[in-house]
Structure formats: C-alpha cells, structure tokens
Short mmCIF file of C-alpha atoms in Angstrom, two decimals:
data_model
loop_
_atom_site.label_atom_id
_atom_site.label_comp_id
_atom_site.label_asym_id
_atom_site.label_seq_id
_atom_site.Cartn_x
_atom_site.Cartn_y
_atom_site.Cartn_z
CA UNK A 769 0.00 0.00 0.00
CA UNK A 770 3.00 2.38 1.07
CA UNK A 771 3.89 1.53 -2.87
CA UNK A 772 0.46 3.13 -4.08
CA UNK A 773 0.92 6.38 -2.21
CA UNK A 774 4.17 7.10 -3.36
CA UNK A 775 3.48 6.23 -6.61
CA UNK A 776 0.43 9.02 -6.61
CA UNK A 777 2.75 11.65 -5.13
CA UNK A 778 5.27 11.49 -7.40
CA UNK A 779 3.01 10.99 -10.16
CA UNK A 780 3.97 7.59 -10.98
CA UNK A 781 0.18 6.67 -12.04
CA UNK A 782 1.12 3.03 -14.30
CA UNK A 783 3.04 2.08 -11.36
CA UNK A 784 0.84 3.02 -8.68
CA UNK A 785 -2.01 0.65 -10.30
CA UNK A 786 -0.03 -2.08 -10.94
CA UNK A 787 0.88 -1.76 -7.44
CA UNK A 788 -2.96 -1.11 -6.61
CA UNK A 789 -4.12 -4.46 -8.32
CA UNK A 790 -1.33 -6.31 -6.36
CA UNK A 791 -2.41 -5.54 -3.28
CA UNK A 792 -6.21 -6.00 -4.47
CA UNK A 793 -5.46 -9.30 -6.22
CA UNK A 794 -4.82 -10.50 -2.88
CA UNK A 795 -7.44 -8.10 -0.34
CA UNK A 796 -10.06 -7.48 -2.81
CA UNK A 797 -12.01 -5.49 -0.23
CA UNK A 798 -9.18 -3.53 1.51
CA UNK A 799 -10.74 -0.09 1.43
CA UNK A 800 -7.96 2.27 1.38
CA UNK A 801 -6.02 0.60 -1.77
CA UNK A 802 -9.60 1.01 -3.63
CA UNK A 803 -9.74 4.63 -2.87
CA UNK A 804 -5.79 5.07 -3.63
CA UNK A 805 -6.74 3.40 -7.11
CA UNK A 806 -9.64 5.98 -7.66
CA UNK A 807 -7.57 8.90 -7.10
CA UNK A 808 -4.60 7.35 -9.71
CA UNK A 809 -7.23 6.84 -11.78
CA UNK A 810 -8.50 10.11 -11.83
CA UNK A 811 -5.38 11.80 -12.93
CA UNK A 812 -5.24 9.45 -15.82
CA UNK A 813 -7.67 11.07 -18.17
CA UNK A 814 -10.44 14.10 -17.97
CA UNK A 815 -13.08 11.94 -19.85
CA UNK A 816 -16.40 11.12 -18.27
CA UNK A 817 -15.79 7.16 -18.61
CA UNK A 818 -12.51 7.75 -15.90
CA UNK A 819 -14.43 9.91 -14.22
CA UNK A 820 -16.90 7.89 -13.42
CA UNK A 821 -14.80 4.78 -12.37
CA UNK A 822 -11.95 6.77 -9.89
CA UNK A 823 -15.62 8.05 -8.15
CA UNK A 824 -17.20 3.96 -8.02
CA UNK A 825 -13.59 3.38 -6.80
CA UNK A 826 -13.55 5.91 -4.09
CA UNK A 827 -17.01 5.39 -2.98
CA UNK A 828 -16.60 1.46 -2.90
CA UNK A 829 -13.09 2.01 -0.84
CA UNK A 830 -14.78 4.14 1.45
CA UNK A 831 -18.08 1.74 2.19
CA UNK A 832 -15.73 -1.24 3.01
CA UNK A 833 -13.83 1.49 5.34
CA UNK A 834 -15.88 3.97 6.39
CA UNK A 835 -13.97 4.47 9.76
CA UNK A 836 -10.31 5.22 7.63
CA UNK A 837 -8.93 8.45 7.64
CA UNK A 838 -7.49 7.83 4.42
CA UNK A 839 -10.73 7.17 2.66
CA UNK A 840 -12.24 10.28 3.79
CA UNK A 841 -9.21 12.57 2.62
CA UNK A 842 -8.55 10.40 -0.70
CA UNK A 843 -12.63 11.38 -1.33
CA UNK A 844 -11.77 15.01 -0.13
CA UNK A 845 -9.13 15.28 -2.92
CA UNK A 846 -11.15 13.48 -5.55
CA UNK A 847 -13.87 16.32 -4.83
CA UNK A 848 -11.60 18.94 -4.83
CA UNK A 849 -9.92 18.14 -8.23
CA UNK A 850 -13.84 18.43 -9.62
CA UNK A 851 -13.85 21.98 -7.79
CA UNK A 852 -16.37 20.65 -5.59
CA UNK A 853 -14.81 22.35 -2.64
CA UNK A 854 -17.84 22.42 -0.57
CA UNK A 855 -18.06 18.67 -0.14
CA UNK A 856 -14.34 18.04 0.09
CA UNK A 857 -14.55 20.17 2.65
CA UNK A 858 -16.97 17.91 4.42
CA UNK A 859 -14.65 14.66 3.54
CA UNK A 860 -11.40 16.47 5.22
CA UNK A 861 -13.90 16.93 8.43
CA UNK A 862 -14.81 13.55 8.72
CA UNK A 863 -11.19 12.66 8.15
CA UNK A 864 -10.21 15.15 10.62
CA UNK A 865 -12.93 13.22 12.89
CA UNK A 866 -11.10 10.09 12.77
CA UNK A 867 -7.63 11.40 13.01
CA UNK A 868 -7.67 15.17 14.47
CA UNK A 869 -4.22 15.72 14.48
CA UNK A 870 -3.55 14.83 10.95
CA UNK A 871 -1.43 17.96 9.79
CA UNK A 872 -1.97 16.88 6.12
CA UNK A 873 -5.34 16.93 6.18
CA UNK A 874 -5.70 20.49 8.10
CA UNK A 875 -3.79 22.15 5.74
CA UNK A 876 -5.80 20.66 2.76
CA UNK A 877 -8.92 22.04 5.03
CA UNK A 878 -7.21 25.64 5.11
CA UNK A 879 -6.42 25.76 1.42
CA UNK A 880 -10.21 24.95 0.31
CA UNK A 881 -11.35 26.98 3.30
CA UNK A 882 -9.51 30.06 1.77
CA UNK A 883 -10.76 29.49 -1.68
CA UNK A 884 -14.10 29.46 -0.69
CA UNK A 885 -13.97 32.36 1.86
CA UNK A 886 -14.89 30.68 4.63
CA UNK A 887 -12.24 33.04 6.89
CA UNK A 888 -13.61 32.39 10.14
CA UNK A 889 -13.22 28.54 9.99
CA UNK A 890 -9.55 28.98 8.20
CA UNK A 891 -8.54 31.16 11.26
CA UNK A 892 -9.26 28.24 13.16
CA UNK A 893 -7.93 25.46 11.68
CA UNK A 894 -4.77 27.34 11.33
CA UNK A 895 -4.37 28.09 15.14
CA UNK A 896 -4.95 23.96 15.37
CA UNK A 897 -2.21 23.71 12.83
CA UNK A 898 0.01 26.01 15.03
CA UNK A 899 -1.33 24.52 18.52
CA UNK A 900 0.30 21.25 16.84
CA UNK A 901 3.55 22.38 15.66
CA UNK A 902 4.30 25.38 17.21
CA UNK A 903 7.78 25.47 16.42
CA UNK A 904 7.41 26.22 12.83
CA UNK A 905 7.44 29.73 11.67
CA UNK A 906 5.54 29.45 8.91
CA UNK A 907 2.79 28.48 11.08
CA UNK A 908 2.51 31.88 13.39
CA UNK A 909 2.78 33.76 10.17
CA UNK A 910 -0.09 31.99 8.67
CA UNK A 911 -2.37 32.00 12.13
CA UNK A 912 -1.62 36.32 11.57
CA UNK A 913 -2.70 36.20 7.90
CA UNK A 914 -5.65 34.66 8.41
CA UNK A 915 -6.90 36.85 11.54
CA UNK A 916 -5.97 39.68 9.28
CA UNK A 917 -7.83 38.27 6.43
CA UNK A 918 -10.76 38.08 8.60
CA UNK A 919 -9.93 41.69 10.17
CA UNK A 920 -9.62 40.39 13.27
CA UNK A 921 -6.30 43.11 13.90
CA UNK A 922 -5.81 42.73 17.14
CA UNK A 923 -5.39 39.02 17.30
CA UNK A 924 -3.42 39.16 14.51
CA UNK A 925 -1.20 41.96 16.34
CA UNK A 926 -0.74 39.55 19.37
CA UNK A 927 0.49 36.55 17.61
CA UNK A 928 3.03 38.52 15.33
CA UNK A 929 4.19 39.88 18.85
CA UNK A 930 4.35 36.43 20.05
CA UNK A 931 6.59 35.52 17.34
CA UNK A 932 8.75 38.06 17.44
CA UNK A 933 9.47 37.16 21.52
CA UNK A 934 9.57 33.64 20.19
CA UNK A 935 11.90 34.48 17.24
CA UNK A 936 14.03 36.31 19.56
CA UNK A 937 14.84 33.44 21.42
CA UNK A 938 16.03 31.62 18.90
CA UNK A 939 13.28 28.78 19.12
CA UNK A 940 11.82 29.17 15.82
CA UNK A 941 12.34 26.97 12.81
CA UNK A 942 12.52 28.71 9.19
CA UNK A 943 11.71 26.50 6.35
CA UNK A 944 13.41 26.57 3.35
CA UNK A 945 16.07 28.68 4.69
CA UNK A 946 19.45 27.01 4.68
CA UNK A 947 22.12 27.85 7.45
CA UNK A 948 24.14 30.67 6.90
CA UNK A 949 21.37 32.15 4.71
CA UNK A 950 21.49 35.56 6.28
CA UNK A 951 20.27 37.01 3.22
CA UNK A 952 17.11 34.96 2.60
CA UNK A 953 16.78 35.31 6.29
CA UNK A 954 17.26 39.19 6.32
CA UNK A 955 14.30 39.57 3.35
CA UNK A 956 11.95 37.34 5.39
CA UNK A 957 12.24 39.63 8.69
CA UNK A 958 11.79 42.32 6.73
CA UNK A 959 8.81 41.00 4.76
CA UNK A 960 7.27 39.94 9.00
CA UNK A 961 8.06 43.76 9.80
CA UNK A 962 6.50 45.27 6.72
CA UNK A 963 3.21 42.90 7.06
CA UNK A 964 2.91 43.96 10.80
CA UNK A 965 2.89 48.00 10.04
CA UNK A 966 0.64 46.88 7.49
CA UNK A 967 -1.72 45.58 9.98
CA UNK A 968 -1.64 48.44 12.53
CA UNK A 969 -2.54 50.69 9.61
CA UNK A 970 -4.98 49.00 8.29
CA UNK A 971 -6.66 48.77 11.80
CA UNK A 972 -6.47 52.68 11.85
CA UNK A 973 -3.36 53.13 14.10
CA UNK A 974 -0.98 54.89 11.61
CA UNK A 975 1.15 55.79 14.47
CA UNK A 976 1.58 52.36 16.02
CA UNK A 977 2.68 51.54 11.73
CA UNK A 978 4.94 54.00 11.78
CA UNK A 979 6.65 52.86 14.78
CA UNK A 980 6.97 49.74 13.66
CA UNK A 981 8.90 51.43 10.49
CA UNK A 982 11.05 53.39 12.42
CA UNK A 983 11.87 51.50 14.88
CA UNK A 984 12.70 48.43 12.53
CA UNK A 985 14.31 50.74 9.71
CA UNK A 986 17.69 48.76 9.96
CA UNK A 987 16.57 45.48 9.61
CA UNK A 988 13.54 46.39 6.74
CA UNK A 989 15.25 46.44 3.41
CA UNK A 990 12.73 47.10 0.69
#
C-alpha cells in the first residue's frame, strides 16, 4: 500500500495501479487501496468514462472502510480536483474526525477553506495547525494572515508579537532557509516587519505603523 501512495505523489500513475491491483489481487475489499486506485485513476484522463470509475472506486473504498482516515481525505481530494470544494470540505472533516491531528489533512482544510472564503473557519484550523507544531514559523505567520484576512487586527497583532518574543529566542524553525542564509533570512524579517505595520494601519493606528517602520528601519530592506 505504502507503494500506491508514493506512486500518486510522485506521479507515478502506471506504477501506482499495478501496485494497486497487487495488493487487491490478494485483499479485494481492503478499502484504502480502492480509494488510492480511484484517485490514480482520476489523474489518468479528464473523460467522463474515468471519471466515473476513480468516483465507483472511491465510494466502494470508502463503504468497506468507512472508519479510515485515508478514505475520507482520498474522497476530499477526488472532490476537490472536480472543484467541488464544498463537499471536500466535508470529507477532510470527517477525516479530521477520525484522526484530528492529521497535519496533512488540516492544511488541505485551510487551502479549500480560503478558496471558498470561509475566513472564520480557516482562522481556526490554522491556530490547530500552530497549537500542533508550534515550532514552525511558517505556522505563526499563517495564524496572523488569516486573523488579518478576517480583520480580526488585534489578534493578529498579538500573535506577530508572540513571534517576534519567540523568534528572539532563537526557538523558531525557518523553512526553506538554509544555514548561513542571512540574506534569505534578512528579506523574510523584513517582509514579518512590513506585514505587521501593514496591519496596525490597516486597523487605523498609523502611528503604532509608523513605529513599527522606524523602529525596525535597519533590519527592513525594501
């Protein structure tokens, strides 16, 4: 089975069925390999005819499992490749129901969340991402964007402070930035300062934004 999902991520659809019907050959039934196949099959062709069998697929995978994470999220993504974003929505849930810490899965719930402007809900199921991995930075800066999307300014104000005290301390991990990348790292602080005046100004304190600007002048360099 691990066969089939790496085959799908890296696109390897032939050899993620072949690997599909081996381990069906032998579990005919086993839920999770059937909804795997669907979604391979699904990227194989836009035509009605494949379609229609990665969504038989999917649905049959989930009735024999109805209880598997898996299934749930494999029928989220088949949903949200039709743009049905509503009702993948509803599969990540009951995924999330099964397995609520499944970081995967909540940020596929805050990407279709976004796209459909459901802000409130993406606020929260970013502060669960950041509740479970705390130590990532992208997380904080994502928990402030979508407060800020939703206008909620203060909030957003207290967890860039929080990050700052946090990044202060040196307990922060940056992804994607190599060590010894002081430039890359120099750009990104600058970018945190310049989206935190932003804020204040936008929530009508132009003098708290300015602040920010001065105070921060050496290390902002746009």
């Amino acid at each position: 089975f691990k066969q089939v999902v790496k085959a799908y991520e890296t696109k390897q659809y032939k050899k993620g069925l072949k690997a599909a019907d081996a381990v069906l050959k032998k579990f005919p039934n086993h839920g999770e390999t059937l909804s795997m196949k669907g979604l391979i099959v699904s990227n194989t062709g836009e035509d009605k005819k494949t379609k229609t069998e990665a969504h038989d697929l999917v649905k049959l995978g989930l009735k024999n499992d109805v209880k598997s994470h898996v299934c749930w999220h494999v029928y989220g993504l088949l949903h949200r490749q039709d743009h049905n974003y509503r009702e993948a929505i509803k599969c990540y849930r009951m995924a999330l129901r099964i397995d609520p810490g499944n970081l995967q899965i909540l940020r596929d719930l805050s990407f279709l969340q976004v796209q459909v402007r459901d802000l409130v809900d993406f606020a929260e199921t970013r502060r669960q991402i950041l509740l479970t991995r705390p130590g990532s930075r992208i997380n904080w800066i994502c928990f402030a964007i979508a407060n800020h999307m939703g206008k909620k300014y203060d909030m957003a104000l207290r967890v860039m402070d929080q990050y700052e005290a946090t990044m202060l301390k040196g307990n922060m991990k940056k992804e994607g930035i190599k060590d010894g990348d002081a430039v890359t790292a120099q750009y990104e602080d600058s970018e945190m300062y310049m989206f935190k005046a932003m804020i204040y100004e936008e929530a009508g304190r132009p003098e708290d934004a300015l602040a920010v600007l001065k105070n921060q002048a050496g290390k902002i360099v746009d």
